[in-house]
Coordinates of C-alpha atoms and ligand atoms in Angstrom, one line a residue:
M1 CA -90.3 89.1 6.1
A2 CA -93.2 88.4 8.4
T3 CA -94.5 91.4 10.3
Q4 CA -93.0 91.5 13.8
Q5 CA -95.4 91.4 16.6
V6 CA -94.4 94.3 18.9
R7 CA -96.5 95.6 21.8
A8 CA -95.4 99.1 21.1
K9 CA -97.4 102.1 22.3
E10 CA -98.5 104.4 19.6
C11 CA -98.1 108.0 20.7
S12 CA -99.5 111.0 18.9
S13 CA -99.9 114.7 19.3
I14 CA -102.1 114.8 16.2
G15 CA -104.9 115.3 18.7
A16 CA -103.3 118.6 19.8
E17 CA -106.0 120.8 21.2
G18 CA -106.4 124.6 20.9
L19 CA -106.1 126.9 23.9
T20 CA -107.1 124.9 27.0
L21 CA -106.0 124.0 30.5
I22 CA -106.2 120.3 31.4
A23 CA -104.7 118.9 34.6
H24 CA -103.4 115.4 34.1
P25 CA -102.4 113.6 37.3
N26 CA -98.8 112.2 37.3
R27 CA -98.4 108.5 37.9
E28 CA -96.4 107.6 41.0
A29 CA -94.0 104.7 40.7
M30 CA -90.9 103.2 42.3
L31 CA -88.2 102.3 39.8
M32 CA -84.9 100.7 40.8
G33 CA -85.5 102.0 44.3
L34 CA -86.0 105.6 43.2
P35 CA -89.5 107.1 43.6
I36 CA -90.6 108.8 40.4
S37 CA -93.6 110.7 39.3
R38 CA -94.4 110.2 35.6
A39 CA -95.9 113.2 33.8
L40 CA -95.5 111.8 30.3
P41 CA -96.6 109.5 28.8
I42 CA -99.8 108.8 30.7
R43 CA -103.0 107.3 29.5
D44 CA -104.7 110.5 28.4
R45 CA -101.7 112.4 27.2
R46 CA -98.9 110.8 25.2
M47 CA -97.0 113.8 24.0
V48 CA -96.7 117.5 24.2
G49 CA -95.2 118.5 20.8
P50 CA -92.3 116.1 20.4
W51 CA -91.8 115.7 24.2
C52 CA -92.8 112.1 24.8
F53 CA -91.4 111.3 28.3
L54 CA -91.2 113.3 31.5
D55 CA -90.2 111.8 34.8
R56 CA -89.9 113.9 38.0
F57 CA -87.7 112.5 40.8
G58 CA -86.9 113.8 44.2
P59 CA -86.3 115.8 46.2
V60 CA -84.6 113.1 48.2
A61 CA -81.8 113.2 50.8
F62 CA -79.5 110.2 51.3
S63 CA -76.4 109.5 53.4
A64 CA -75.5 106.1 51.9
G65 CA -76.0 104.3 48.6
R66 CA -76.7 105.8 45.3
P67 CA -80.4 106.6 44.5
M68 CA -79.9 106.7 40.8
D69 CA -78.1 103.7 39.4
V70 CA -79.3 102.8 35.9
P71 CA -77.0 100.2 34.1
P72 CA -76.2 100.5 30.4
H73 CA -79.2 100.5 28.1
P74 CA -79.9 101.5 24.5
H75 CA -81.9 104.3 22.9
I76 CA -82.9 105.0 19.3
G77 CA -84.9 107.8 17.6
L78 CA -84.9 110.3 20.5
Q79 CA -83.0 112.8 22.6
T80 CA -82.7 112.6 26.4
V81 CA -82.5 115.7 28.5
S82 CA -81.4 115.6 32.1
W83 CA -82.1 118.7 34.2
L84 CA -81.3 118.8 37.9
L85 CA -82.5 121.1 40.7
E86 CA -80.2 119.5 43.3
G87 CA -77.6 116.9 43.3
E88 CA -75.6 115.1 40.5
V89 CA -76.1 112.5 37.8
L90 CA -73.1 110.9 36.1
H91 CA -73.7 110.1 32.4
S92 CA -71.5 107.5 30.6
D93 CA -72.2 106.5 27.0
S94 CA -71.0 104.3 24.2
L95 CA -69.4 107.2 22.3
G96 CA -67.0 107.5 25.3
Y97 CA -68.5 110.6 26.9
Q98 CA -68.7 110.9 30.7
A99 CA -70.2 114.0 32.2
T100 CA -71.8 114.9 35.5
A101 CA -75.0 116.9 35.3
R102 CA -75.5 119.5 38.0
P103 CA -78.0 122.3 38.7
G104 CA -77.8 125.1 36.2
G105 CA -76.3 122.8 33.5
V106 CA -77.8 120.2 31.3
N107 CA -77.0 116.9 29.6
V108 CA -78.5 116.4 26.1
M109 CA -78.0 113.0 24.4
T110 CA -79.1 112.5 20.8
A111 CA -79.6 108.8 20.3
G112 CA -80.3 109.1 16.5
R113 CA -79.7 105.6 15.0
G114 CA -78.4 104.3 18.3
I115 CA -76.5 104.9 21.5
A116 CA -76.2 103.2 24.9
H117 CA -75.7 105.0 28.2
A118 CA -75.6 104.5 31.9
E119 CA -76.8 107.1 34.5
E120 CA -75.9 107.0 38.1
T121 CA -75.4 109.1 41.3
P122 CA -71.6 109.6 41.4
R123 CA -69.7 108.2 44.4
Q124 CA -68.7 111.8 45.3
N125 CA -72.1 113.4 45.8
S126 CA -74.0 116.0 47.8
G127 CA -76.5 113.6 49.3
R128 CA -79.3 115.2 47.4
L129 CA -81.2 114.3 44.2
N130 CA -83.9 116.4 42.6
G131 CA -84.6 116.7 38.9
V132 CA -86.4 115.7 35.8
Q133 CA -85.6 113.4 32.9
L134 CA -87.2 114.1 29.5
W135 CA -87.2 112.5 26.0
V136 CA -87.9 114.3 22.7
A137 CA -89.0 112.3 19.7
L138 CA -86.8 113.1 16.7
P139 CA -88.5 114.3 13.5
D140 CA -88.7 111.6 10.9
A141 CA -86.0 113.2 8.7
D142 CA -83.5 113.3 11.6
R143 CA -84.2 110.2 13.6
R144 CA -81.4 108.1 12.0
T145 CA -78.8 110.9 12.6
D146 CA -75.4 110.1 14.1
P147 CA -75.6 109.8 17.9
S148 CA -74.1 112.7 19.9
F149 CA -73.8 114.0 23.4
V150 CA -73.6 117.6 24.7
H151 CA -72.9 118.6 28.3
L152 CA -73.4 122.3 29.2
E153 CA -72.1 123.6 32.5
Q154 CA -74.4 126.5 32.5
V155 CA -77.5 127.1 30.4
P156 CA -78.6 130.6 29.3
V157 CA -80.5 132.5 32.0
V158 CA -83.0 135.3 31.4
A159 CA -83.4 137.7 34.4
E160 CA -86.9 139.2 34.8
A161 CA -88.4 141.6 37.3
G162 CA -90.6 138.7 38.6
G163 CA -87.9 136.0 38.7
K164 CA -85.6 134.2 36.3
V165 CA -85.9 131.8 33.4
Q166 CA -83.3 129.1 32.7
V167 CA -83.4 128.0 29.0
F168 CA -82.3 124.4 29.1
V169 CA -83.5 123.6 25.6
G170 CA -84.4 125.8 22.6
A171 CA -84.6 129.5 22.3
Y172 CA -86.5 132.0 24.5
D173 CA -86.5 135.8 24.6
G174 CA -83.4 136.2 22.4
V175 CA -81.2 133.6 24.0
S176 CA -80.7 130.1 22.8
S177 CA -79.4 127.0 24.4
P178 CA -76.4 125.6 22.6
A179 CA -77.7 122.1 23.1
P180 CA -78.8 120.6 19.7
H181 CA -82.5 120.4 18.8
F182 CA -84.2 119.2 15.7
S183 CA -87.5 121.1 15.9
S184 CA -88.5 124.3 17.6
I185 CA -88.8 122.7 21.1
L186 CA -88.6 124.7 24.3
G187 CA -87.6 123.6 27.8
L188 CA -87.7 126.3 30.5
D189 CA -87.1 126.2 34.2
V190 CA -89.1 129.2 35.6
E191 CA -88.5 130.6 39.0
I192 CA -91.0 133.2 40.3
R193 CA -90.1 135.5 43.2
R194 CA -92.2 136.0 46.3
K195 CA -95.2 138.1 45.3
G196 CA -93.7 138.0 41.8
S197 CA -95.4 137.9 38.3
L198 CA -93.6 136.6 35.3
P199 CA -94.9 137.1 31.7
L200 CA -93.8 134.3 29.3
A201 CA -94.0 134.8 25.5
L202 CA -95.0 131.6 23.7
D203 CA -95.2 130.4 20.1
P204 CA -99.0 130.0 19.5
A205 CA -98.2 127.3 16.9
C206 CA -96.7 125.1 19.6
E207 CA -98.3 122.9 22.3
H208 CA -97.2 123.7 25.8
A209 CA -97.4 122.2 29.3
L210 CA -96.4 123.1 32.8
L211 CA -95.2 121.0 35.8
V212 CA -94.8 122.6 39.2
L213 CA -91.3 121.9 40.6
G214 CA -91.8 123.6 44.0
G215 CA -93.4 126.4 45.9
D216 CA -96.7 128.0 44.9
C217 CA -97.6 129.0 41.4
R218 CA -100.7 130.1 39.7
L219 CA -101.8 131.4 36.3
Q220 CA -103.3 134.8 36.0
D221 CA -106.8 134.9 37.3
D222 CA -106.8 131.2 37.8
R223 CA -106.6 128.6 40.5
P224 CA -103.2 127.5 42.0
L225 CA -101.3 125.0 40.1
E226 CA -100.5 121.9 42.2
Q227 CA -97.5 119.6 42.3
G228 CA -98.2 116.1 40.9
F229 CA -100.1 117.3 37.8
L230 CA -99.1 118.0 34.2
Y231 CA -101.0 121.1 33.1
Y232 CA -101.6 120.8 29.3
L233 CA -102.1 124.3 27.8
G234 CA -102.8 123.3 24.1
T235 CA -101.8 125.5 21.2
Q236 CA -102.8 129.1 20.2
R237 CA -101.4 130.6 23.4
P238 CA -99.2 133.6 22.6
A239 CA -98.4 134.4 26.2
L240 CA -98.7 133.1 29.7
E241 CA -98.4 135.0 33.0
V242 CA -97.4 133.1 36.2
H243 CA -97.6 134.4 39.7
S244 CA -96.4 133.3 43.1
E245 CA -97.2 134.3 46.7
A246 CA -94.3 132.8 48.6
G247 CA -92.0 132.0 45.6
G248 CA -92.4 129.1 43.1
R249 CA -90.7 127.1 40.4
L250 CA -92.1 125.4 37.4
L251 CA -91.1 123.5 34.3
L252 CA -92.5 124.7 30.9
I253 CA -92.1 122.4 27.8
G254 CA -93.4 123.2 24.3
G255 CA -93.0 122.3 20.7
P256 CA -94.8 121.9 17.4
P257 CA -97.4 119.1 17.3
V258 CA -95.8 116.0 15.7
P259 CA -97.5 115.3 12.3
E260 CA -97.3 111.5 12.5
P261 CA -97.9 108.9 15.1
I262 CA -94.7 107.6 16.7
L263 CA -94.1 104.2 18.4
M264 CA -92.6 104.0 21.9
W265 CA -91.4 100.7 23.2
W266 CA -89.0 100.4 26.1
N267 CA -86.2 102.9 25.4
F268 CA -86.9 103.1 21.7
V269 CA -88.8 105.7 19.6
A270 CA -89.6 104.6 16.1
R271 CA -92.3 104.6 13.5
M272 CA -92.5 100.9 12.5
P273 CA -92.7 97.7 14.7
E274 CA -89.9 96.2 12.6
E275 CA -87.5 99.0 13.6
I276 CA -88.1 98.2 17.2
A277 CA -87.7 94.5 16.7
E278 CA -84.4 95.2 14.9
A279 CA -83.1 97.6 17.6
R280 CA -84.0 95.0 20.3
A281 CA -82.2 92.2 18.5
N282 CA -79.1 94.3 17.9
W283 CA -79.0 95.2 21.6
E284 CA -79.5 91.7 22.8
D285 CA -76.8 90.5 20.3
G286 CA -74.4 93.1 21.5
D287 CA -74.4 94.7 18.0
G288 CA -74.6 98.2 16.8
F289 CA -74.8 100.2 20.1
G290 CA -71.2 100.0 21.3
E291 CA -70.1 99.5 24.9
V292 CA -70.5 101.9 27.8
R293 CA -67.1 102.1 29.6
G294 CA -66.8 102.4 33.3
D295 CA -67.6 100.3 36.3
H296 CA -71.3 99.6 35.9
A297 CA -73.8 96.9 36.9
P298 CA -74.5 94.5 34.1
R299 CA -76.4 96.0 31.2
L300 CA -80.2 95.9 31.1
H301 CA -81.9 93.3 29.0
A302 CA -84.7 94.2 26.7
P303 CA -88.2 92.8 27.6
D304 CA -89.9 90.3 25.3
L305 CA -91.2 92.0 22.2
I306 CA -94.8 90.9 22.8
R307 CA -94.8 92.0 26.4
F308 CA -95.9 95.6 27.0
A309 CA -92.7 97.4 27.9
R310 CA -92.9 100.6 29.9
P311 CA -90.4 103.2 28.9
N312 CA -87.3 103.0 31.0
P313 CA -88.1 105.1 34.0
A314 CA -84.7 106.6 34.6
S315 CA -84.2 107.3 30.9
Ligands
MN1 MN1 -81.6 106.3 29.1

C-alpha cells in the first residue's frame, strides 16, 4: 500500500523542559461564530504532557441564537474534556449519550478507536457561555480502546484557606475525579480568594501549565499572570503558590511527558499518517463511527488529506 500523503501536524512533548516559566500568547480566532482563544496547540508549544488542545471561549452573553453549534464530527485517539465556568453545552454522541455540561460538572468523552459527537448550546439556556475545551492524547497502549462517555454533575472540590480547587480530571490532594484517565493527567480549576494565597502540590515528574480564567493572579515573588497567555511551567516543580489581590481564577493542567511524537490532523490523534487517512475515509463513507442522534445541522465533512487541517475549534 502506498504511503498516504497526510498534512498532519507532528506534536511532541519530548522537548519537555525542566523548571521554567514561559508565557506563550494564545491565538485568537473566530470559529463558527464563536470567538475562541487557542492556548494549545500553538507554534511554539504543541503539548503539555498528553494535553494537546486547549481552547478558551467566552465569557459571552447572548439573548438569541446559540453561540455553540458544532454539528456531528468524529474523533479518534483522544479524550475530550468540557469544563464550563458559566452556561451550558449539550453533548450528543454516537453511543447514544446526551448530557448537558454545566459549571461544577464535567463531560469527558473517550474517543478511543472512534466516536462521533455534536456539541451545542441547548435551546433552554442561561444566555451565558464561558469555558474551556481540552483534548488529551491517549497513550499508545490505550488509544484503540472502546469509546465511552462520562458526565459528572459535580467534580470533587478541595477547600483551602486561600480558596478552592475543583478537580475536573485526575487526582489532587487525596481526592480523585471519577472521570476516566489513561495516564497521570491533572486538570484543576483554582479559585483564589481576595488577598488569598494557595499552595498547590505538584508531581515534579509531570509537565504543568497555567491559564488565567479571570481576576488577578500571580506566582509567589513573580509578576502578575495575564489572561491570553499559556504559562508553561516545565517539569521538576514540586509545588506552586498562587496569590491574588482582588480574587482570581486559573486553570492548571499537567501530565507526564509523552514519550513518542503524536500526529494531530483535524479531529484525529494518531501515530501514523495511514491511520488518519483510514479514519477520514471511514467518516466520509459513513462507516465505523455510528450516527449522532438528535436534531443537528448536517455532519461536518473532513478536509482534504493534503490540506493542512486545523484541529476542530469547538472540539
Ligand atoms: Mn469534538
